[in-house]
GROMACS .gro file of C-alpha atoms in nm:
model
  493
    1MET     CA    1  12.614   5.491  11.644
    2HIS     CA    2  12.625   5.200  11.406
    3ASP     CA    3  12.954   5.144  11.303
    4HIS     CA    4  12.991   4.950  10.895
    5ALA     CA    5  13.285   4.677  11.013
    6PHE     CA    6  13.392   4.611  10.685
    7LEU     CA    7  13.631   4.366  10.648
    8GLU     CA    8  13.932   4.545  10.503
    9PRO     CA    9  13.991   4.847  10.658
   10GLU     CA   10  14.076   5.217  10.463
   11CYS     CA   11  14.379   5.198  10.266
   12SER     CA   12  14.525   5.449   9.951
   13ILE     CA   13  14.828   5.458   9.812
   14ALA     CA   14  14.977   5.762   9.611
   15ASN     CA   15  15.237   5.728   9.333
   16PRO     CA   16  15.394   6.041   9.186
   17ARG     CA   17  15.433   6.021   8.827
   18PRO     CA   18  15.751   6.101   8.630
   19ASP     CA   19  15.479   6.363   8.421
   20GLY     CA   20  15.358   6.528   8.688
   21ARG     CA   21  15.046   6.344   8.711
   22MET     CA   22  14.944   6.206   9.048
   23GLU     CA   23  14.874   5.808   9.075
   24ILE     CA   24  14.596   5.727   9.314
   25TYR     CA   25  14.532   5.309   9.372
   26THR     CA   26  14.250   5.337   9.666
   27GLY     CA   27  13.894   5.142   9.788
   28SER     CA   28  13.655   5.360   9.751
   29GLN     CA   29  13.270   5.432   9.676
   30ILE     CA   30  13.342   5.720   9.529
   31PRO     CA   31  13.667   5.707   9.250
   32TYR     CA   32  13.555   6.041   9.049
   33ALA     CA   33  13.459   6.234   9.383
   34ASP     CA   34  13.793   6.167   9.484
   35ARG     CA   35  13.975   6.298   9.215
   36GLU     CA   36  13.785   6.603   9.303
   37GLN     CA   37  13.880   6.631   9.622
   38VAL     CA   38  14.262   6.570   9.555
   39ALA     CA   39  14.276   6.802   9.294
   40ARG     CA   40  14.151   7.076   9.492
   41ALA     CA   41  14.412   6.975   9.804
   42LEU     CA   42  14.671   7.033   9.583
   43GLY     CA   43  14.579   7.303   9.351
   44TRP     CA   44  14.613   7.131   9.082
   45PRO     CA   45  14.341   7.063   8.776
   46GLU     CA   46  14.149   6.737   8.794
   47SER     CA   47  14.354   6.622   8.502
   48ARG     CA   48  14.647   6.624   8.694
   49VAL     CA   49  14.512   6.330   8.951
   50HIS     CA   50  14.430   5.997   8.843
   51ILE     CA   51  14.249   5.657   9.073
   52ILE     CA   52  14.281   5.373   9.060
   53GLY     CA   53  13.982   5.152   9.209
   54MET     CA   54  14.069   4.833   9.413
   55THR     CA   55  13.899   4.532   9.478
   56ILE     CA   56  13.648   4.635   9.803
   57GLY     CA   57  13.708   4.430  10.103
   58GLY     CA   58  13.299   4.603  10.161
   59GLY     CA   59  13.192   4.926  10.253
   60PHE     CA   60  12.798   4.990  10.346
   61GLY     CA   61  12.872   5.371  10.235
   62GLY     CA   62  13.155   5.357  10.484
   63LYS     CA   63  13.436   5.437  10.219
   64GLU     CA   64  13.187   5.759  10.095
   65ASP     CA   65  13.444   6.014  10.236
   66ILE     CA   66  13.793   6.067  10.250
   67ALA     CA   67  13.969   5.882  10.402
   68GLY     CA   68  14.336   5.892  10.297
   69GLN     CA   69  14.329   6.036   9.949
   70ILE     CA   70  14.452   6.296  10.074
   71HIS     CA   71  14.665   6.293  10.322
   72ALA     CA   72  14.843   6.004  10.106
   73ALA     CA   73  14.909   6.245   9.828
   74LEU     CA   74  15.009   6.543   9.979
   75LEU     CA   75  15.282   6.345  10.166
   76ALA     CA   76  15.367   6.168   9.790
   77ASN     CA   77  15.379   6.514   9.629
   78VAL     CA   78  15.625   6.666   9.906
   79THR     CA   79  15.897   6.375   9.929
   80GLY     CA   80  15.847   6.277   9.588
   81ARG     CA   81  15.811   5.852   9.680
   82PRO     CA   82  15.571   5.716   9.670
   83VAL     CA   83  15.339   5.660  10.022
   84LYS     CA   84  15.086   5.410  10.148
   85LEU     CA   85  14.823   5.516  10.423
   86LEU     CA   86  14.690   5.205  10.582
   87TYR     CA   87  14.445   5.254  10.853
   88ASP     CA   88  14.450   5.012  11.143
   89ARG     CA   89  14.091   4.910  11.279
   90HIS     CA   90  14.156   5.142  11.573
   91GLU     CA   91  14.179   5.453  11.352
   92SER     CA   92  13.896   5.313  11.127
   93LEU     CA   93  13.701   5.375  11.418
   94ILE     CA   94  13.763   5.635  11.527
   95ALA     CA   95  13.818   5.832  11.169
   96HIS     CA   96  13.527   5.674  10.929
   97PRO     CA   97  13.173   5.879  10.954
   98LYS     CA   98  12.893   5.664  11.133
   99ARG     CA   99  12.556   5.539  11.071
  100HIS     CA  100  12.392   5.836  11.215
  101ALA     CA  101  12.264   5.796  11.631
  102THR     CA  102  11.908   5.952  11.605
  103GLN     CA  103  11.640   6.081  11.830
  104ILE     CA  104  11.249   6.059  11.678
  105ARG     CA  105  10.923   6.148  11.787
  106VAL     CA  106  10.655   5.978  11.591
  107LYS     CA  107  10.266   6.034  11.639
  108ILE     CA  108  10.066   5.844  11.419
  109GLY     CA  109   9.627   5.918  11.406
  110ALA     CA  110   9.369   5.678  11.332
  111LYS     CA  111   9.026   5.575  11.290
  112GLN     CA  112   8.908   5.292  11.528
  113ASP     CA  113   8.825   5.037  11.213
  114GLY     CA  114   9.237   5.071  11.178
  115THR     CA  115   9.278   5.373  10.857
  116LEU     CA  116   9.571   5.578  10.917
  117THR     CA  117   9.441   5.939  10.932
  118ALA     CA  118   9.812   6.105  10.977
  119VAL     CA  119  10.168   6.115  11.057
  120GLU     CA  120  10.413   6.357  11.206
  121THR     CA  121  10.787   6.284  11.271
  122GLU     CA  122  11.072   6.491  11.391
  123LEU     CA  123  11.377   6.335  11.336
  124TYR     CA  124  11.742   6.459  11.492
  125GLY     CA  125  12.059   6.344  11.391
  126ASP     CA  126  12.354   6.352  11.513
  127THR     CA  127  12.601   6.412  11.241
  128GLY     CA  128  12.948   6.511  11.354
  129ALA     CA  129  13.195   6.698  11.384
  130TYR     CA  130  13.143   6.666  11.015
  131ALA     CA  131  12.889   6.769  10.750
  132SER     CA  132  12.935   6.478  10.595
  133LEU     CA  133  12.662   6.340  10.413
  134GLY     CA  134  12.433   6.430  10.707
  135ASP     CA  135  12.223   6.630  10.528
  136LYS     CA  136  12.163   6.412  10.272
  137VAL     CA  137  12.112   6.116  10.525
  138MET     CA  138  11.889   6.279  10.692
  139THR     CA  139  11.626   6.387  10.434
  140ARG     CA  140  11.598   6.059  10.363
  141ALA     CA  141  11.520   5.972  10.654
  142THR     CA  142  11.252   6.218  10.645
  143THR     CA  143  11.149   6.117  10.350
  144HIS     CA  144  11.065   5.738  10.457
  145SER     CA  145  10.951   5.805  10.756
  146SER     CA  146  10.617   5.796  10.710
  147GLY     CA  147  10.758   5.452  10.661
  148PRO     CA  148  10.522   5.202  10.294
  149TYR     CA  149  10.203   5.285  10.408
  150GLU     CA  150   9.870   5.549  10.239
  151VAL     CA  151   9.829   5.873  10.504
  152PRO     CA  152   9.701   6.138  10.323
  153ASN     CA  153   9.846   6.355  10.599
  154VAL     CA  154  10.231   6.370  10.674
  155LEU     CA  155  10.410   6.613  10.870
  156ALA     CA  156  10.776   6.581  10.901
  157ASP     CA  157  11.116   6.783  11.041
  158CYS     CA  158  11.399   6.693  11.037
  159TYR     CA  159  11.734   6.796  11.180
  160ALA     CA  160  12.122   6.730  11.154
  161MET     CA  161  12.309   6.855  11.370
  162TYR     CA  162  12.682   6.910  11.475
  163THR     CA  163  12.800   6.768  11.764
  164ASN     CA  164  13.159   6.714  11.922
  165ASN     CA  165  13.099   6.322  11.802
  166PRO     CA  166  13.283   6.162  11.506
  167PRO     CA  167  13.122   6.234  11.149
  168ALA     CA  168  12.811   6.054  11.061
  169GLY     CA  169  12.738   6.022  10.686
  170ALA     CA  170  12.656   5.767  10.493
  171PHE     CA  171  12.561   5.351  10.604
  172ARG     CA  172  12.371   5.086  10.442
  173GLY     CA  173  11.964   5.216  10.421
  174TYR     CA  174  12.084   5.566  10.489
  175GLY     CA  175  11.891   5.702  10.664
  176ALA     CA  176  11.561   5.502  10.612
  177PRO     CA  177  11.590   5.221  10.918
  178GLN     CA  178  11.624   5.452  11.183
  179ALA     CA  179  11.287   5.636  11.077
  180GLU     CA  180  11.160   5.293  11.005
  181PHE     CA  181  11.249   5.132  11.311
  182ALA     CA  182  11.055   5.439  11.486
  183LEU     CA  183  10.769   5.445  11.257
  184GLU     CA  184  10.695   5.031  11.298
  185SER     CA  185  10.766   5.023  11.696
  186LEU     CA  186  10.482   5.305  11.689
  187MET     CA  187  10.246   5.039  11.453
  188ASP     CA  188  10.266   4.695  11.684
  189GLU     CA  189  10.201   4.959  11.996
  190ILE     CA  190   9.846   5.099  11.722
  191ALA     CA  191   9.768   4.747  11.663
  192HIS     CA  192   9.784   4.618  12.059
  193GLU     CA  193   9.589   4.904  12.127
  194LEU     CA  194   9.289   4.809  11.875
  195GLY     CA  195   9.415   4.457  11.931
  196ARG     CA  196   9.441   4.375  11.608
  197ASP     CA  197   9.712   4.160  11.447
  198THR     CA  198   9.987   4.343  11.358
  199VAL     CA  199  10.050   4.193  11.015
  200ASP     CA  200   9.669   4.283  10.917
  201PHE     CA  201   9.686   4.616  11.055
  202ARG     CA  202   9.936   4.720  10.860
  203MET     CA  203   9.798   4.526  10.512
  204GLN     CA  204   9.482   4.730  10.574
  205ASN     CA  205   9.706   5.078  10.533
  206VAL     CA  206   9.949   4.971  10.294
  207VAL     CA  207  10.045   5.181   9.953
  208ARG     CA  208   9.962   4.960   9.651
  209ALA     CA  209  10.033   4.953   9.287
  210GLY     CA  210   9.950   5.341   9.169
  211ASP     CA  211   9.918   5.541   9.458
  212PRO     CA  212  10.101   5.811   9.545
  213ILE     CA  213  10.445   5.745   9.821
  214PRO     CA  214  10.377   6.022  10.044
  215ILE     CA  215  10.614   6.219  10.172
  216THR     CA  216  10.883   6.080   9.876
  217ASN     CA  217  10.688   6.304   9.602
  218ALA     CA  218  10.594   6.626   9.829
  219LEU     CA  219  10.964   6.702   9.865
  220GLY     CA  220  10.978   6.645   9.486
  221GLU     CA  221  11.301   6.356   9.465
  222GLY     CA  222  11.149   6.259   9.190
  223SER     CA  223  10.970   6.302   8.856
  224ALA     CA  224  10.586   6.222   8.844
  225VAL     CA  225  10.644   5.888   8.771
  226GLU     CA  226  10.757   5.848   9.086
  227GLN     CA  227  10.445   5.860   9.207
  228PHE     CA  228  10.391   5.511   9.137
  229ILE     CA  229  10.474   5.219   9.268
  230ILE     CA  230  10.745   5.015   8.945
  231SER     CA  231  10.745   4.647   9.093
  232TYR     CA  232  10.479   4.565   9.368
  233ALA     CA  233  10.470   4.244   9.549
  234LEU     CA  234  10.495   4.354   9.974
  235PRO     CA  235  10.163   4.119  10.029
  236GLU     CA  236  10.377   3.794   9.921
  237CYS     CA  237  10.643   3.887  10.081
  238VAL     CA  238  10.456   3.942  10.408
  239GLU     CA  239  10.266   3.637  10.340
  240GLN     CA  240  10.529   3.453  10.230
  241ALA     CA  241  10.814   3.495  10.509
  242GLY     CA  242  10.499   3.496  10.736
  243ALA     CA  243  10.474   3.107  10.652
  244SER     CA  244  10.814   3.018  10.687
  245ILE     CA  245  10.868   3.187  11.018
  246GLU     CA  246  10.483   3.052  11.117
  247TRP     CA  247  10.313   3.338  11.230
  248GLN     CA  248   9.998   3.153  11.323
  249ARG     CA  249  10.283   3.039  11.679
  250ARG     CA  250  10.285   3.370  11.867
  251SER     CA  251   9.934   3.343  11.954
  252ASP     CA  252   9.978   2.976  12.155
  253PRO     CA  253  10.050   2.992  12.432
  254ASN     CA  254  10.238   2.653  12.482
  255TRP     CA  255  10.480   2.827  12.265
  256LYS     CA  256  10.539   3.139  12.441
  257VAL     CA  257  10.605   2.997  12.729
  258ASP     CA  258  10.763   2.722  12.783
  259PRO     CA  259  10.689   2.465  13.057
  260GLU     CA  260  11.042   2.388  13.130
  261ARG     CA  261  11.191   2.719  13.134
  262PRO     CA  262  10.905   2.918  13.272
  263HIS     CA  263  11.103   3.255  13.281
  264ILE     CA  264  11.177   3.235  12.916
  265ARG     CA  265  10.906   3.376  12.725
  266ARG     CA  266  10.921   3.373  12.334
  267GLY     CA  267  10.740   3.599  12.079
  268LEU     CA  268  10.751   3.692  11.683
  269GLY     CA  269  10.758   3.977  11.527
  270LEU     CA  270  10.737   4.159  11.188
  271ALA     CA  271  10.844   4.474  11.032
  272ILE     CA  272  10.780   4.576  10.664
  273ALA     CA  273  10.975   4.835  10.493
  274MET     CA  274  11.086   5.044  10.133
  275HIS     CA  275  11.381   5.219  10.060
  276GLY     CA  276  11.400   5.427   9.715
  277THR     CA  277  11.686   5.271   9.481
  278ALA     CA  278  11.893   5.534   9.325
  279ILE     CA  279  11.871   5.932   9.386
  280ALA     CA  280  11.626   6.100   9.192
  281GLY     CA  281  11.813   6.324   8.965
  282LEU     CA  282  12.177   6.242   9.068
  283ASP     CA  283  12.285   5.947   9.016
  284MET     CA  284  12.434   5.873   8.675
  285GLY     CA  285  12.669   5.569   8.531
  286GLY     CA  286  12.805   5.540   8.229
  287ALA     CA  287  12.998   5.245   7.988
  288ASP     CA  288  13.178   5.210   7.712
  289ILE     CA  289  13.164   4.874   7.502
  290LYS     CA  290  13.451   4.783   7.202
  291MET     CA  291  13.432   4.447   7.029
  292ASN     CA  292  13.728   4.219   6.972
  293ASP     CA  293  13.834   4.029   6.664
  294ASP     CA  294  13.746   3.694   6.800
  295GLY     CA  295  13.407   3.863   6.894
  296SER     CA  296  13.460   3.906   7.232
  297PHE     CA  297  13.380   4.214   7.428
  298ASN     CA  298  13.575   4.475   7.676
  299LEU     CA  299  13.310   4.679   7.892
  300LEU     CA  300  13.472   4.944   8.044
  301VAL     CA  301  13.186   5.082   8.357
  302GLY     CA  302  13.272   5.353   8.600
  303ALA     CA  303  13.088   5.168   8.902
  304THR     CA  304  13.293   5.065   9.155
  305ASP     CA  305  13.260   4.673   9.302
  306LEU     CA  306  13.223   4.687   9.669
  307GLY     CA  307  13.238   4.288   9.701
  308THR     CA  308  12.880   4.299   9.556
  309GLY     CA  309  12.908   4.150   9.298
  310SER     CA  310  12.826   4.493   9.060
  311ASP     CA  311  13.101   4.369   8.746
  312THR     CA  312  12.972   4.025   8.741
  313VAL     CA  313  12.600   4.133   8.713
  314ILE     CA  314  12.685   4.477   8.462
  315GLY     CA  315  12.868   4.164   8.274
  316GLN     CA  316  12.555   3.958   8.305
  317ILE     CA  317  12.355   4.258   8.162
  318VAL     CA  318  12.579   4.302   7.838
  319ALA     CA  319  12.664   3.895   7.803
  320GLU     CA  320  12.271   3.858   7.773
  321THR     CA  321  12.219   4.136   7.537
  322LEU     CA  322  12.493   4.024   7.310
  323GLY     CA  323  12.411   3.658   7.333
  324VAL     CA  324  12.731   3.595   7.427
  325PRO     CA  325  12.833   3.337   7.722
  326LEU     CA  326  12.962   3.593   8.024
  327GLU     CA  327  13.391   3.534   7.936
  328ASP     CA  328  13.308   3.734   7.657
  329ILE     CA  329  13.247   4.034   7.854
  330ILE     CA  330  13.594   4.125   7.971
  331VAL     CA  331  13.519   4.395   8.275
  332TYR     CA  332  13.727   4.713   8.347
  333SER     CA  333  13.590   4.888   8.639
  334SER     CA  334  13.650   5.240   8.852
  335ASP     CA  335  14.000   5.388   8.662
  336THR     CA  336  13.900   5.797   8.566
  337ASP     CA  337  14.157   5.774   8.355
  338LEU     CA  338  14.024   5.463   8.162
  339THR     CA  339  13.602   5.437   8.241
  340PRO     CA  340  13.360   5.666   8.153
  341PHE     CA  341  13.229   5.888   8.480
  342ASP     CA  342  12.983   5.705   8.754
  343VAL     CA  343  12.891   5.912   9.006
  344GLY     CA  344  12.943   5.667   9.284
  345ALA     CA  345  12.815   5.292   9.440
  346TYR     CA  346  12.558   5.426   9.713
  347ALA     CA  347  12.213   5.403   9.727
  348SER     CA  348  12.161   5.060   9.617
  349SER     CA  349  12.192   5.187   9.251
  350THR     CA  350  12.466   4.992   9.101
  351THR     CA  351  12.304   4.754   8.892
  352TYR     CA  352  12.025   5.002   8.847
  353ILE     CA  353  12.244   5.296   8.740
  354SER     CA  354  12.520   5.179   8.615
  355GLY     CA  355  12.304   4.835   8.452
  356THR     CA  356  12.080   5.068   8.225
  357ALA     CA  357  12.413   5.193   8.103
  358ALA     CA  358  12.569   4.980   8.027
  359LEU     CA  359  12.230   4.845   7.875
  360LYS     CA  360  12.167   5.087   7.648
  361ALA     CA  361  12.562   5.103   7.506
  362ALA     CA  362  12.471   4.681   7.436
  363GLU     CA  363  12.186   4.804   7.253
  364GLY     CA  364  12.379   4.995   7.057
  365VAL     CA  365  12.652   4.745   7.005
  366ARG     CA  366  12.374   4.497   6.897
  367GLN     CA  367  12.268   4.768   6.692
  368GLN     CA  368  12.611   4.785   6.488
  369ILE     CA  369  12.662   4.424   6.473
  370PHE     CA  370  12.347   4.388   6.301
  371GLU     CA  371  12.408   4.626   6.065
  372ARG     CA  372  12.756   4.489   5.987
  373ALA     CA  373  12.555   4.102   5.951
  374ALA     CA  374  12.323   4.218   5.702
  375LEU     CA  375  12.608   4.403   5.463
  376MET     CA  376  12.759   4.037   5.442
  377LEU     CA  377  12.458   3.850   5.468
  378ASN     CA  378  12.320   4.085   5.197
  379THR     CA  379  12.010   4.136   5.343
  380THR     CA  380  11.816   4.349   5.598
  381THR     CA  381  11.902   4.383   5.996
  382GLU     CA  382  11.502   4.274   5.998
  383GLY     CA  383  11.452   3.968   6.264
  384MET     CA  384  11.814   3.919   6.371
  385TYR     CA  385  11.886   3.840   6.684
  386LEU     CA  386  12.188   3.703   6.867
  387HIS     CA  387  12.283   3.393   7.049
  388ASN     CA  388  12.567   3.119   7.114
  389ARG     CA  389  12.783   3.386   6.973
  390GLN     CA  390  12.611   3.425   6.623
  391VAL     CA  391  12.357   3.673   6.449
  392PHE     CA  392  12.095   3.494   6.309
  393THR     CA  393  11.798   3.590   6.051
  394PRO     CA  394  11.470   3.498   6.027
  395SER     CA  395  11.562   3.278   5.839
  396GLY     CA  396  11.841   3.126   6.000
  397ARG     CA  397  12.175   3.194   5.774
  398SER     CA  398  12.394   3.293   6.033
  399VAL     CA  399  12.755   3.449   6.060
  400THR     CA  400  12.939   3.418   6.426
  401LEU     CA  401  13.066   3.715   6.562
  402ALA     CA  402  13.441   3.683   6.549
  403GLU     CA  403  13.358   3.690   6.213
  404VAL     CA  404  13.134   4.006   6.163
  405ALA     CA  405  13.427   4.130   6.434
  406LEU     CA  406  13.721   4.102   6.124
  407HIS     CA  407  13.482   4.223   5.835
  408SER     CA  408  13.396   4.517   6.018
  409LEU     CA  409  13.787   4.568   6.141
  410HIS     CA  410  13.945   4.436   5.783
  411SER     CA  411  13.664   4.469   5.506
  412GLN     CA  412  13.694   4.803   5.279
  413ASP     CA  413  13.512   4.986   5.467
  414GLN     CA  414  13.702   4.914   5.813
  415ARG     CA  415  13.506   5.069   6.095
  416GLN     CA  416  13.529   4.975   6.506
  417ILE     CA  417  13.218   4.828   6.695
  418GLN     CA  418  13.211   4.990   6.975
  419ALA     CA  419  12.930   5.234   7.144
  420THR     CA  420  12.933   5.487   7.463
  421ALA     CA  421  12.595   5.516   7.678
  422SER     CA  422  12.460   5.733   7.990
  423TYR     CA  423  12.156   5.654   8.288
  424VAL     CA  424  12.055   5.962   8.522
  425SER     CA  425  11.762   5.847   8.721
  426PRO     CA  426  11.506   6.016   8.702
  427TYR     CA  427  11.320   5.863   8.981
  428SER     CA  428  11.366   5.688   9.283
  429PRO     CA  429  11.123   5.355   9.256
  430PRO     CA  430  11.117   5.185   9.599
  431PRO     CA  431  11.117   4.842   9.689
  432PHE     CA  432  10.969   4.687   9.930
  433GLY     CA  433  11.033   4.408  10.215
  434ALA     CA  434  10.940   4.218  10.548
  435GLN     CA  435  11.052   4.077  10.816
  436TYR     CA  436  11.001   3.853  11.073
  437ALA     CA  437  11.199   3.794  11.429
  438GLU     CA  438  11.176   3.519  11.579
  439VAL     CA  439  11.334   3.616  11.991
  440GLU     CA  440  11.373   3.511  12.343
  441VAL     CA  441  11.340   3.688  12.605
  442ASP     CA  442  11.510   3.638  12.980
  443THR     CA  443  11.261   3.745  13.210
  444GLU     CA  444  11.495   3.723  13.461
  445THR     CA  445  11.801   3.849  13.316
  446GLY     CA  446  11.706   4.080  13.095
  447GLN     CA  447  11.889   3.920  12.776
  448VAL     CA  448  11.719   3.895  12.472
  449THR     CA  449  11.839   3.638  12.210
  450VAL     CA  450  11.720   3.585  11.821
  451LYS     CA  451  11.643   3.324  11.743
  452LYS     CA  452  11.535   3.339  11.394
  453LEU     CA  453  11.528   3.587  11.092
  454VAL     CA  454  11.334   3.557  10.766
  455MET     CA  455  11.334   3.890  10.491
  456ALA     CA  456  11.180   3.830  10.156
  457VAL     CA  457  11.316   4.149   9.964
  458ASP     CA  458  11.034   4.265   9.614
  459CYS     CA  459  11.400   4.378   9.447
  460GLY     CA  460  11.203   4.278   9.064
  461THR     CA  461  11.404   4.038   8.834
  462ALA     CA  462  11.726   3.921   9.056
  463ILE     CA  463  11.983   3.925   8.739
  464ASN     CA  464  12.222   3.729   9.008
  465PRO     CA  465  12.007   3.521   9.279
  466VAL     CA  466  12.323   3.428   9.472
  467THR     CA  467  12.439   3.758   9.504
  468ALA     CA  468  12.138   3.892   9.539
  469LEU     CA  469  12.054   3.651   9.869
  470GLY     CA  470  12.390   3.725   9.981
  471GLN     CA  471  12.264   4.088  10.010
  472ILE     CA  472  11.951   4.017  10.198
  473GLU     CA  473  12.153   3.811  10.429
  474GLY     CA  474  12.421   4.058  10.496
  475GLY     CA  475  12.146   4.313  10.598
  476GLN     CA  476  12.017   4.083  10.837
  477ALA     CA  477  12.402   4.026  11.013
  478GLN     CA  478  12.416   4.402  11.034
  479ALA     CA  479  12.047   4.407  11.169
  480LEU     CA  480  12.169   4.208  11.401
  481GLY     CA  481  12.405   4.428  11.530
  482TYR     CA  482  12.236   4.710  11.538
  483ALA     CA  483  12.020   4.549  11.734
  484GLU     CA  484  12.338   4.421  11.986
  485ALA     CA  485  12.125   4.067  11.956
  486ASP     CA  486  12.340   3.766  12.033
  487PRO     CA  487  12.492   3.614  11.702
  488THR     CA  488  12.429   3.249  11.781
  489PHE     CA  489  12.080   3.271  11.562
  490ASP     CA  490  11.902   3.159  11.230
  491VAL     CA  491  11.888   3.305  10.896
  492GLU     CA  492  11.626   3.260  10.588
  493GLY     CA  493  11.630   3.487  10.300
   0.00000   0.00000   0.00000
């Protein structure tokens, strides 16, 4: 098992309102699911429960389950007084679901020339005393158990097993890390048996742009569109990260054994991975954008910012679409009374799902701005564009967004410029990544020390490179924790 170790433990405040409603402040990844579950526990209609998502000190999947929300609401309902329930670290470690401890059997067939012919996997995940998201996590583990490789024959079975252990549920990667660790370990063994460089052996067999993704399609995880890779920069990831860590050193005997410390052995390792973005046909995000009198905009989005910076990223998408600086976008998120519906912040989906919803809403607002500006300038909307808080015609005539807003709100044909949109992913496009590790092994004590990690990720276009880099570095830190490695290391993303 692997614990999320988020900085902020679980906390909920339930406040019974004079109008008979229950107001709950909580740090949760799934506020709308919280509302539904609290209402069920109280025997109330959902309209009587108001969930207000607060700034969260990390989640990583560990805040996708009820952790105090129901308990605080029940106590507040009985006492008629506000109730705050805050876990200490010990309680947090006991109560919230962990990463699934998983036993995995992998069998791979390969020809003498290195071509993969078949992969067979069998996965048993310890889901603990309660189901939580065990079935979904183990399904995702299975869809990734043949990795990012083109394999003509795949057989996979998975089981979520009830045990007397603490419950297991969602955790960053959602089952894929366990499956791909097992697969990548065996890929190294096969490369060794064939006398092949592990990088060359992998690159011989990886899926290419346009190739089907073996298990993902077979299980119907997405529509036919998912048969094709959307963004494909895996070769560049492998090449650039390999150059950074100086992969060629692994064959240098003078580097592998330090003459001054002959009991120390050095080595380099590589693993490649893919991980589907969002859950096809399930993840949904919504956004609403309203133009204010001064040309600024209120953005209401159902997504929860877990500390990943999604409020900023989604605001950036809207700001770029509407031709204004980010400070003109006032973001409200994660409030079940005010913001549009959102399934939850998980599965690496917020920028993709909620960001797309915000983009669609922004495009609707932009069109309304064009129509109002065309009325003001006595022209058509053709060729209009937004820049620097202004609407421009192709000939260079312009009006400011503040002027457009005032005209729309105070002219004879008054109209609020506003648009709402939602987005449901029809498929789960897989980003790719490559990670190299430099390790030292003390042959006298068995101590393994990770000296350097280098990861390269194909994330498409990084809307906010700083937060994207933070995601990479955070993933590397948690990976080291998962491997129980020496915490003194250098990372490069």
